[in-house]
XYZ file of C-alpha atoms in Angstrom:
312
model
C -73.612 -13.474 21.995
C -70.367 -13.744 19.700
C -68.950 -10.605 18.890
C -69.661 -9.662 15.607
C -67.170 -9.264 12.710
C -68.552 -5.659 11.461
C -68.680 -2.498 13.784
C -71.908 -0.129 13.774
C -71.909 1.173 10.223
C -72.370 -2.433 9.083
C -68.851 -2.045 7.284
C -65.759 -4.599 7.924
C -62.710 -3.175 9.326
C -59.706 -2.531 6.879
C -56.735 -4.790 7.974
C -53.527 -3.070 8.399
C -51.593 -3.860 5.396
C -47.915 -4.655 6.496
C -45.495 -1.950 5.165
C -42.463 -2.913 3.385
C -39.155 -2.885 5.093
C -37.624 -0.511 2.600
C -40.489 1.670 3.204
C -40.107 1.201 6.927
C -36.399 2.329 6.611
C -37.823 5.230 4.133
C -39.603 6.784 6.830
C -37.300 6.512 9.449
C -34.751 8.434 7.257
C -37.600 10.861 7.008
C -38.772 11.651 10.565
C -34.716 12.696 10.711
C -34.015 15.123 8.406
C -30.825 15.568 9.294
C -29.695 11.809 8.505
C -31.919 12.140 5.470
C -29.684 14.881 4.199
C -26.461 13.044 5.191
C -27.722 9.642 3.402
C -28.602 12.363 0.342
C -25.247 13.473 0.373
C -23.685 9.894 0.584
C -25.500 8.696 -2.197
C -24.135 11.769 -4.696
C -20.873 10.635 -3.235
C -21.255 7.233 -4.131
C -22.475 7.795 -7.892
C -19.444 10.500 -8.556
C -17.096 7.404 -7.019
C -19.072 4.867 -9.109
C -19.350 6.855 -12.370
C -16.895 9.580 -11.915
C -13.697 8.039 -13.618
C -15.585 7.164 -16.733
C -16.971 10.264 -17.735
C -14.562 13.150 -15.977
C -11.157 11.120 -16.383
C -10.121 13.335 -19.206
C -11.068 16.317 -17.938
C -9.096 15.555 -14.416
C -6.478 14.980 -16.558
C -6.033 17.310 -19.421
C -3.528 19.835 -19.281
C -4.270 23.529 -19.448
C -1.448 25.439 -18.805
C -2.975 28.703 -19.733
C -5.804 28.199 -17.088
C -3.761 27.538 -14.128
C -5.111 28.059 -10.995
C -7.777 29.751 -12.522
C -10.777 30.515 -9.761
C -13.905 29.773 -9.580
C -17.126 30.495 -9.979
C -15.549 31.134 -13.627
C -17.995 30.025 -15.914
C -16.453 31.140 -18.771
C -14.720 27.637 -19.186
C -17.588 25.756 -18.580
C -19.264 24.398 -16.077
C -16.203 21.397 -15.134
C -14.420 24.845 -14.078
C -16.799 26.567 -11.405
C -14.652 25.281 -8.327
C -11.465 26.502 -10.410
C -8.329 24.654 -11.968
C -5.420 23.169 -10.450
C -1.856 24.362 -11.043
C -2.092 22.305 -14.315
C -5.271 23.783 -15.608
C -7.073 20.825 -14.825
C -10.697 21.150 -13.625
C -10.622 21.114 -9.912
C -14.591 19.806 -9.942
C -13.369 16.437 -12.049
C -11.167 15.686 -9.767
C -12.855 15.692 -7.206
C -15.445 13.685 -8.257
C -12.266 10.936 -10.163
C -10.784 10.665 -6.387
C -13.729 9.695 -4.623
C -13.457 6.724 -6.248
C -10.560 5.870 -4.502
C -10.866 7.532 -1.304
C -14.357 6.057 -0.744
C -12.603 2.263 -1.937
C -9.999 1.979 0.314
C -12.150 3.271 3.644
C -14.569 0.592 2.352
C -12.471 -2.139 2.006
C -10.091 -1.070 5.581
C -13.415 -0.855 6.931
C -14.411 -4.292 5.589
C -11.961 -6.173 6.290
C -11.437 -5.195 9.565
C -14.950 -5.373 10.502
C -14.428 -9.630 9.202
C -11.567 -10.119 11.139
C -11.692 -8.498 13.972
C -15.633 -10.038 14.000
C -14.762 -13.184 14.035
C -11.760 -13.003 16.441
C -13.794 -11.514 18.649
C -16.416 -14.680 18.461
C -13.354 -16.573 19.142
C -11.976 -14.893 22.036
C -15.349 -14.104 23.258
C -16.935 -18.319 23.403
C -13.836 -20.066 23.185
C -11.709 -21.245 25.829
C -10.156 -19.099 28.290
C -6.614 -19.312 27.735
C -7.076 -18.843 23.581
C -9.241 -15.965 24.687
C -6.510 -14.400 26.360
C -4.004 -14.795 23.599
C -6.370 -13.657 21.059
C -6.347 -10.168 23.300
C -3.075 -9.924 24.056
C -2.447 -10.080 20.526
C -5.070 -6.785 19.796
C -3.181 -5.127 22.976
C 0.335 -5.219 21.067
C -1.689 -3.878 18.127
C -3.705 -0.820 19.885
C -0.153 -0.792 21.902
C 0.965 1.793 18.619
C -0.897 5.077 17.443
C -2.817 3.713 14.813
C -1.588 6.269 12.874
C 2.062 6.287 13.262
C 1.869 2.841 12.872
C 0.711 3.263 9.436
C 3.408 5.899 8.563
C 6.452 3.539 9.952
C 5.076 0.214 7.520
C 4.257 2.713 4.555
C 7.772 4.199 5.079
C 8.945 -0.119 5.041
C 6.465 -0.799 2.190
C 5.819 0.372 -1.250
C 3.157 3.166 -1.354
C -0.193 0.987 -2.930
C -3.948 1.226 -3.015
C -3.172 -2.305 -1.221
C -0.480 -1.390 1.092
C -2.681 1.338 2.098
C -5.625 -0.702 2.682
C -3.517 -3.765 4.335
C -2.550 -1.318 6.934
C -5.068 0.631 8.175
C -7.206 -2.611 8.148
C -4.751 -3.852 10.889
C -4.728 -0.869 12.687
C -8.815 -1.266 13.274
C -8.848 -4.656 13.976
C -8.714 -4.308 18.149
C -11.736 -2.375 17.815
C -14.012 -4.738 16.044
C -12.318 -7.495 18.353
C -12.870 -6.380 21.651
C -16.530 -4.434 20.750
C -17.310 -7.679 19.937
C -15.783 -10.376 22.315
C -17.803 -8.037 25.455
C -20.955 -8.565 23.381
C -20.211 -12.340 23.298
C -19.101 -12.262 26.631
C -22.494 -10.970 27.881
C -24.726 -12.533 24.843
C -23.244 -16.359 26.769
C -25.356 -15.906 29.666
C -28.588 -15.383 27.784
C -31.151 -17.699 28.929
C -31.948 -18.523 25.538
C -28.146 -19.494 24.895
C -28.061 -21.620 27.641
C -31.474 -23.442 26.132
C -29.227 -23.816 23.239
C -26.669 -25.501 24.460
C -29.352 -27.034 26.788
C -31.186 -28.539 24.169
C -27.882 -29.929 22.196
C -27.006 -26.935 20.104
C -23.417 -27.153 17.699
C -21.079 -24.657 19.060
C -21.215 -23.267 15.399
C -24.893 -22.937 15.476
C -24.617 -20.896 19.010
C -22.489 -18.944 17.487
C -23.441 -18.002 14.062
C -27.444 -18.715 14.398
C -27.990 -16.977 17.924
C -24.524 -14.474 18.654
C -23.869 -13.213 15.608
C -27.515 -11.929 14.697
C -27.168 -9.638 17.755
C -23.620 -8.853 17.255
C -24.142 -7.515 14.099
C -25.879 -4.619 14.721
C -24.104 -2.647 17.089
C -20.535 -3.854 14.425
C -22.228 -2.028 11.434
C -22.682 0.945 13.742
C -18.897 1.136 14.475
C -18.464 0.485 11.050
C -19.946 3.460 10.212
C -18.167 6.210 12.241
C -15.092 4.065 11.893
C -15.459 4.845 7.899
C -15.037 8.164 8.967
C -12.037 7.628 10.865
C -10.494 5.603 8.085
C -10.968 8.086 5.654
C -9.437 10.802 7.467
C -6.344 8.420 8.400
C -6.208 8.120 4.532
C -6.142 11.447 3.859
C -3.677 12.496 6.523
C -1.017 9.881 4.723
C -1.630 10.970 1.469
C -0.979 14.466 2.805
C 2.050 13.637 4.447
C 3.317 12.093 1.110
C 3.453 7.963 1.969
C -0.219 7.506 1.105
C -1.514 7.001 -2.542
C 0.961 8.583 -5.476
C 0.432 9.988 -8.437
C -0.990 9.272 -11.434
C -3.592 7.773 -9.083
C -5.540 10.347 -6.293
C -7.338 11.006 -3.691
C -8.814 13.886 -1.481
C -6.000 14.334 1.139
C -3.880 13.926 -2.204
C -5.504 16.732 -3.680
C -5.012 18.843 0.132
C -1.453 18.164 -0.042
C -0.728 18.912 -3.827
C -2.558 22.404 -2.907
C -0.617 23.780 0.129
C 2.260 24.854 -2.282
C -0.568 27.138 -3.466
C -2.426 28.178 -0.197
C -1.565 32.127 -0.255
C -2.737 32.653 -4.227
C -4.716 29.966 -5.209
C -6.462 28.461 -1.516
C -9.207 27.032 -3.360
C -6.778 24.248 -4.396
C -7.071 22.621 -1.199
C -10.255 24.031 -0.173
C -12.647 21.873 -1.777
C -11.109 18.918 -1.267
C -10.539 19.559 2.042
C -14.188 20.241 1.965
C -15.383 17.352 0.700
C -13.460 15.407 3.527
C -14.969 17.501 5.988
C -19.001 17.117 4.579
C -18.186 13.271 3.858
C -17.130 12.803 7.564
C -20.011 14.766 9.176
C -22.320 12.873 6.885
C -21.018 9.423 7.836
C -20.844 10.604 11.818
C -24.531 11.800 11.613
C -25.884 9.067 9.697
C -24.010 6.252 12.376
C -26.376 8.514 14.928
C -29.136 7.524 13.866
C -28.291 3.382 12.750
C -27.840 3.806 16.480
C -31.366 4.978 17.441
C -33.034 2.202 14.378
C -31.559 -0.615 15.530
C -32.242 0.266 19.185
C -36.133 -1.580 19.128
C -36.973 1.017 22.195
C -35.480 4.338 20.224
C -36.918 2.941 17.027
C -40.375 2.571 18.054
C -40.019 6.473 19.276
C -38.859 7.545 15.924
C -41.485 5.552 14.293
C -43.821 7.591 16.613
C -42.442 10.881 15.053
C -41.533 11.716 19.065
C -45.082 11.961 20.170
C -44.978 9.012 22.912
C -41.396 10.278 24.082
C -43.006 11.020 27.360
């Protein structure tokens, strides 16, 4: 007898509707709340960067010199003023929110651009011949050869101080690590039954690599990306701090730390909340490249979408 198409009741079963992927990616933020928080976070730090300059600029610029280093939680001046003014009299809250914009634009494009190059040299290195392969690495070795950092401070010192300068450098200074995460990956990826199929069944070398490699590649490079945003940032901040980084008019968080130490024993919260803001931005970022790790592992993924219930 053929199996009917209703169960006892007499009534069809529902078909499982397919969920949206930005739904899918919804809930997965949700089962961690502590990624969900750190996205939450990002996002506010995001719109102050994105709308920040056009609607604070004056008041992260306009000159009080009877409110200098006035403290907060003062609401008496309004509500600009409850994390205090600068030595200027400038509202320490507006600026804040005015150099995001450029602290969160020069980790993005450092992080971009190095992510590109490094990428694609390491698709180079990694299914190319032997001996370019080589070169291509030696050349990252000379490269990760110098502290990232104190490689930045000697071109800076060579170089004028620029939102490009700065950018140009640490951007070099990350290459090796996008180049050699991903030439292993290719390395292993070759040996794929499914690449040999490929190649097998006729397969351009460009197709191997950007139809079959890449796709996996990808991944695991916008999880570096991630916590290497992090990393970037703070190596922004340090070299603003130390003077060769971004220069006034224009500023940035570790701008705002160093213009505050002068201050540290009467007026601290000049380069606390900055300094804070670094600190939450980081964790956020570090927290939030956790858990792209666990999605875009398919075994860790299904657990989360499980809400830990089949983790036995």
């Amino acid at each position: 007898m053929a199996a009917s198409s209703t169960n006892c009741t007499g009534v069809a079963p529902m078909l499982e509707v397919p969920r949206h992927p930005a739904l899918t990616i919804m809930k997965l933020l949700w089962a961690d709340k502590f990624a969900c928080i750190a996205a939450l976070f990002l996002v506010l730090i995001v719109v102050c960067a994105a709308i920040g300059p056009y609607f604070l600029e004056d008041a992260a610029s306009k000159l009080n010199l009877r409110g200098r280093n006035a403290p907060p939680f003062d609401w008496s001046q309004g509500w600009l003023f409850m994390l205090g003014a600068d030595s200027l009299g400038r509202s320490i809250l507006a600026r804040i929110a005015v150099a995001a914009q450029n602290t969160i634009l020069i980790a993005s494009c450092a992080v971009f651009a190095s992510l590109v190059i490094g990428g694609a040299l390491g698709l180079i290195a990694g299914y190319s011949s032997r001996r370019l392969g080589d070169t291509i690495m030696r050349l990252a070795d000379v490269i990760m050869s110098f502290p990232s950092l104190l490689l930045a401070v000697i071109v800076l010192y060579m170089m004028e101080p620029s939102v490009l300068n700065l950018v140009l450098v640490l951007a070099i200074t990350r290459i090796p690590v996008y180049l050699r995460t991903t030439r292993a990956e290719v390395l292993e990826i070759r040996e794929r039954m499914f690449v040999q199929a490929a190649i097998v069944m006729g397969a351009s070398r460009m197709r191997i690599i950007f139809g079959h490699m890449l796709p996996i590649v990808v991944p695991t490079l916008i999880t570096i990306g991630t916590l290497d945003f992090a990393f970037v940032m703070l190596a922004e901040s340090a070299l603003s701090f130390l003077g060769i980084g971004i220069q006034p008019p224009d500023i940035t968080w570790g701008l705002m730390v160093s213009q505050g130490k002068a201050y540290l024993h009467q007026a601290w919260w000049l380069s606390f909340w900055p300094g804070i803001a670094i600190i939450l931005t980081t964790m956020s970022l570090n927290l939030l490249s956790g858990w792209l790790r666990i999605v875009l592992d398919p075994v860790q993924r299904w657990r989360l979408e499980m809400g830990g219930k089949n983790n036995d």
